Amino acid sequence: MGIEIFASWRGIGAEDGQAQRESAFDMTAGHTGYLFEEYEEPQYATKYLCAEAIEKGGARIEASVLKERLPHALTLAERTARNINGDERFIEATKQSFRDFVALCVRKENETGEPVFVSTNF
């Protein structure tokens, strides 16, 4: 079981949506606008990074907020990944997924002029 996070934006194409669906339960697919995190810790990186979406069932989150939260989210993600699989490559890939997710959200906000909409499933 885990938490799934999906980013969507104005003009999201069928290919982008398909890439997110195909990434189901992949902890390294942040580049698609999809994050997955196992239930392992009392404070999850996804819940910290995307708090508004978790609380409201979905929300627009400004890129500046995601960028500000990213350093602590990476600390939380590393702890969770380390508990699941102590392999350093897996841990770094998981952290990179969070970096890629935020970078995508920043890029899409810059392209569309509005924050991405973040939805959740858990």
PDB file of C-alpha atoms in Angstrom:
ATOM      1  CA  MET A   1       0.000   0.000   0.000  1.00  0.00           C
ATOM      2  CA  GLY A   2       1.138   3.517  -0.583  1.00  0.00           C
ATOM      3  CA  ILE A   3       0.403   7.086  -1.546  1.00  0.00           C
ATOM      4  CA  GLU A   4       0.140   8.086  -5.199  1.00  0.00           C
ATOM      5  CA  ILE A   5       0.530  11.710  -6.304  1.00  0.00           C
ATOM      6  CA  PHE A   6      -0.434  12.945  -9.780  1.00  0.00           C
ATOM      7  CA  ALA A   7       0.354  16.338 -11.303  1.00  0.00           C
ATOM      8  CA  SER A   8      -1.818  17.716 -14.085  1.00  0.00           C
ATOM      9  CA  TRP A   9      -1.685  20.973 -15.973  1.00  0.00           C
ATOM     10  CA  ARG A  10      -3.521  22.882 -18.644  1.00  0.00           C
ATOM     11  CA  GLY A  11      -2.908  21.121 -21.922  1.00  0.00           C
ATOM     12  CA  ILE A  12      -1.780  17.801 -20.434  1.00  0.00           C
ATOM     13  CA  GLY A  13      -1.782  15.360 -23.304  1.00  0.00           C
ATOM     14  CA  ALA A  14      -2.891  11.768 -23.600  1.00  0.00           C
ATOM     15  CA  GLU A  15       0.758  10.664 -23.727  1.00  0.00           C
ATOM     16  CA  ASP A  16       1.475  12.378 -20.398  1.00  0.00           C
ATOM     17  CA  GLY A  17      -1.536  10.749 -18.764  1.00  0.00           C
ATOM     18  CA  GLN A  18      -0.573   7.371 -20.180  1.00  0.00           C
ATOM     19  CA  ALA A  19       2.982   7.746 -18.869  1.00  0.00           C
ATOM     20  CA  GLN A  20       1.612   8.426 -15.386  1.00  0.00           C
ATOM     21  CA  ARG A  21      -0.727   5.398 -15.523  1.00  0.00           C
ATOM     22  CA  GLU A  22       2.112   3.169 -16.699  1.00  0.00           C
ATOM     23  CA  SER A  23       4.232   4.395 -13.785  1.00  0.00           C
ATOM     24  CA  ALA A  24       1.846   2.954 -11.186  1.00  0.00           C
ATOM     25  CA  PHE A  25       3.679   2.066  -7.961  1.00  0.00           C
ATOM     26  CA  ASP A  26       7.052   3.113  -9.413  1.00  0.00           C
ATOM     27  CA  MET A  27       8.975   5.073  -6.789  1.00  0.00           C
ATOM     28  CA  THR A  28      11.260   6.503  -9.495  1.00  0.00           C
ATOM     29  CA  ALA A  29       8.742   8.020 -11.968  1.00  0.00           C
ATOM     30  CA  GLY A  30       8.667  11.659 -10.829  1.00  0.00           C
ATOM     31  CA  HIS A  31       9.656  12.811 -14.317  1.00  0.00           C
ATOM     32  CA  THR A  32       6.156  11.816 -15.519  1.00  0.00           C
ATOM     33  CA  GLY A  33       4.364  13.882 -12.872  1.00  0.00           C
ATOM     34  CA  TYR A  34       3.737  10.797 -10.734  1.00  0.00           C
ATOM     35  CA  LEU A  35       5.090  10.063  -7.264  1.00  0.00           C
ATOM     36  CA  PHE A  36       4.590   6.876  -5.281  1.00  0.00           C
ATOM     37  CA  GLU A  37       5.604   6.288  -1.708  1.00  0.00           C
ATOM     38  CA  GLU A  38       5.183   3.180   0.411  1.00  0.00           C
ATOM     39  CA  TYR A  39       3.541   3.480   3.821  1.00  0.00           C
ATOM     40  CA  GLU A  40       6.691   3.196   5.899  1.00  0.00           C
ATOM     41  CA  GLU A  41       7.171   6.289   8.004  1.00  0.00           C
ATOM     42  CA  PRO A  42       4.982   8.318  10.341  1.00  0.00           C
ATOM     43  CA  GLN A  43       5.760  11.414   8.249  1.00  0.00           C
ATOM     44  CA  TYR A  44       5.802  10.774   4.524  1.00  0.00           C
ATOM     45  CA  ALA A  45       7.714  12.842   1.994  1.00  0.00           C
ATOM     46  CA  THR A  46       4.688  12.985  -0.316  1.00  0.00           C
ATOM     47  CA  LYS A  47       2.438  14.228   2.494  1.00  0.00           C
ATOM     48  CA  TYR A  48       4.949  16.940   3.306  1.00  0.00           C
ATOM     49  CA  LEU A  49       5.653  17.987  -0.278  1.00  0.00           C
ATOM     50  CA  CYS A  50       1.997  18.019  -1.363  1.00  0.00           C
ATOM     51  CA  ALA A  51       0.241  18.796   1.929  1.00  0.00           C
ATOM     52  CA  GLU A  52      -2.585  20.846   0.382  1.00  0.00           C
ATOM     53  CA  ALA A  53      -3.478  18.065  -2.034  1.00  0.00           C
ATOM     54  CA  ILE A  54      -3.535  15.497   0.769  1.00  0.00           C
ATOM     55  CA  GLU A  55      -5.673  17.712   3.022  1.00  0.00           C
ATOM     56  CA  LYS A  56      -8.172  18.796   0.343  1.00  0.00           C
ATOM     57  CA  GLY A  57      -8.194  15.774  -1.958  1.00  0.00           C
ATOM     58  CA  GLY A  58      -6.431  17.828  -4.630  1.00  0.00           C
ATOM     59  CA  ALA A  59      -5.074  21.344  -4.957  1.00  0.00           C
ATOM     60  CA  ARG A  60      -3.027  23.693  -7.094  1.00  0.00           C
ATOM     61  CA  ILE A  61       0.410  24.019  -5.545  1.00  0.00           C
ATOM     62  CA  GLU A  62       2.723  26.802  -6.647  1.00  0.00           C
ATOM     63  CA  ALA A  63       6.147  25.820  -7.917  1.00  0.00           C
ATOM     64  CA  SER A  64       7.806  28.130  -5.384  1.00  0.00           C
ATOM     65  CA  VAL A  65       6.147  26.177  -2.552  1.00  0.00           C
ATOM     66  CA  LEU A  66       7.265  22.831  -3.969  1.00  0.00           C
ATOM     67  CA  LYS A  67      10.824  24.116  -4.406  1.00  0.00           C
ATOM     68  CA  GLU A  68      10.885  25.413  -0.827  1.00  0.00           C
ATOM     69  CA  ARG A  69       9.661  22.085   0.559  1.00  0.00           C
ATOM     70  CA  LEU A  70      11.900  19.901  -1.588  1.00  0.00           C
ATOM     71  CA  PRO A  71      15.002  19.748   0.667  1.00  0.00           C
ATOM     72  CA  HIS A  72      13.069  18.397   3.660  1.00  0.00           C
ATOM     73  CA  ALA A  73      10.986  16.127   1.410  1.00  0.00           C
ATOM     74  CA  LEU A  74      14.243  14.604   0.144  1.00  0.00           C
ATOM     75  CA  THR A  75      15.307  13.858   3.716  1.00  0.00           C
ATOM     76  CA  LEU A  76      11.981  12.127   4.372  1.00  0.00           C
ATOM     77  CA  ALA A  77      12.087  10.255   1.056  1.00  0.00           C
ATOM     78  CA  GLU A  78      15.591   9.001   1.793  1.00  0.00           C
ATOM     79  CA  ARG A  79      14.502   7.684   5.182  1.00  0.00           C
ATOM     80  CA  THR A  80      11.542   5.837   3.675  1.00  0.00           C
ATOM     81  CA  ALA A  81      13.610   4.429   0.800  1.00  0.00           C
ATOM     82  CA  ARG A  82      16.337   3.318   3.190  1.00  0.00           C
ATOM     83  CA  ASN A  83      13.748   1.407   5.262  1.00  0.00           C
ATOM     84  CA  ILE A  84      12.368  -0.304   2.151  1.00  0.00           C
ATOM     85  CA  ASN A  85      15.644  -1.087   0.410  1.00  0.00           C
ATOM     86  CA  GLY A  86      19.017  -0.013   1.771  1.00  0.00           C
ATOM     87  CA  ASP A  87      20.608  -0.035  -1.687  1.00  0.00           C
ATOM     88  CA  GLU A  88      22.175   3.375  -2.311  1.00  0.00           C
ATOM     89  CA  ARG A  89      21.185   3.349  -6.004  1.00  0.00           C
ATOM     90  CA  PHE A  90      17.532   2.820  -5.065  1.00  0.00           C
ATOM     91  CA  ILE A  91      17.710   5.573  -2.452  1.00  0.00           C
ATOM     92  CA  GLU A  92      19.231   8.035  -4.911  1.00  0.00           C
ATOM     93  CA  ALA A  93      16.717   7.069  -7.634  1.00  0.00           C
ATOM     94  CA  THR A  94      13.875   7.695  -5.200  1.00  0.00           C
ATOM     95  CA  LYS A  95      15.256  11.108  -4.262  1.00  0.00           C
ATOM     96  CA  GLN A  96      15.791  11.923  -7.942  1.00  0.00           C
ATOM     97  CA  SER A  97      12.150  11.114  -8.570  1.00  0.00           C
ATOM     98  CA  PHE A  98      11.130  13.871  -6.138  1.00  0.00           C
ATOM     99  CA  ARG A  99      13.564  16.292  -7.784  1.00  0.00           C
ATOM    100  CA  ASP A 100      12.189  15.387 -11.219  1.00  0.00           C
ATOM    101  CA  PHE A 101       8.581  15.804 -10.050  1.00  0.00           C
ATOM    102  CA  VAL A 102       9.268  19.298  -8.716  1.00  0.00           C
ATOM    103  CA  ALA A 103      11.244  20.234 -11.837  1.00  0.00           C
ATOM    104  CA  LEU A 104       8.325  19.132 -14.027  1.00  0.00           C
ATOM    105  CA  CYS A 105       5.880  21.151 -11.913  1.00  0.00           C
ATOM    106  CA  VAL A 106       8.124  24.224 -12.187  1.00  0.00           C
ATOM    107  CA  ARG A 107       8.437  23.790 -15.944  1.00  0.00           C
ATOM    108  CA  LYS A 108       4.674  23.340 -16.451  1.00  0.00           C
ATOM    109  CA  GLU A 109       3.879  26.384 -14.295  1.00  0.00           C
ATOM    110  CA  ASN A 110       6.326  28.435 -16.357  1.00  0.00           C
ATOM    111  CA  GLU A 111       4.801  27.145 -19.613  1.00  0.00           C
ATOM    112  CA  THR A 112       1.123  27.573 -18.650  1.00  0.00           C
ATOM    113  CA  GLY A 113       1.301  30.508 -16.243  1.00  0.00           C
ATOM    114  CA  GLU A 114      -0.554  28.593 -13.525  1.00  0.00           C
ATOM    115  CA  PRO A 115       0.440  26.125 -10.811  1.00  0.00           C
ATOM    116  CA  VAL A 116      -0.061  22.434 -11.516  1.00  0.00           C
ATOM    117  CA  PHE A 117      -3.025  20.647  -9.978  1.00  0.00           C
ATOM    118  CA  VAL A 118      -1.898  17.880  -7.662  1.00  0.00           C
ATOM    119  CA  SER A 119      -4.246  15.004  -6.876  1.00  0.00           C
ATOM    120  CA  THR A 120      -3.775  11.998  -4.650  1.00  0.00           C
ATOM    121  CA  ASN A 121      -4.750   8.377  -4.248  1.00  0.00           C
ATOM    122  CA  PHE A 122      -4.087   6.433  -1.056  1.00  0.00           C
TER     123      PHE A 122
END
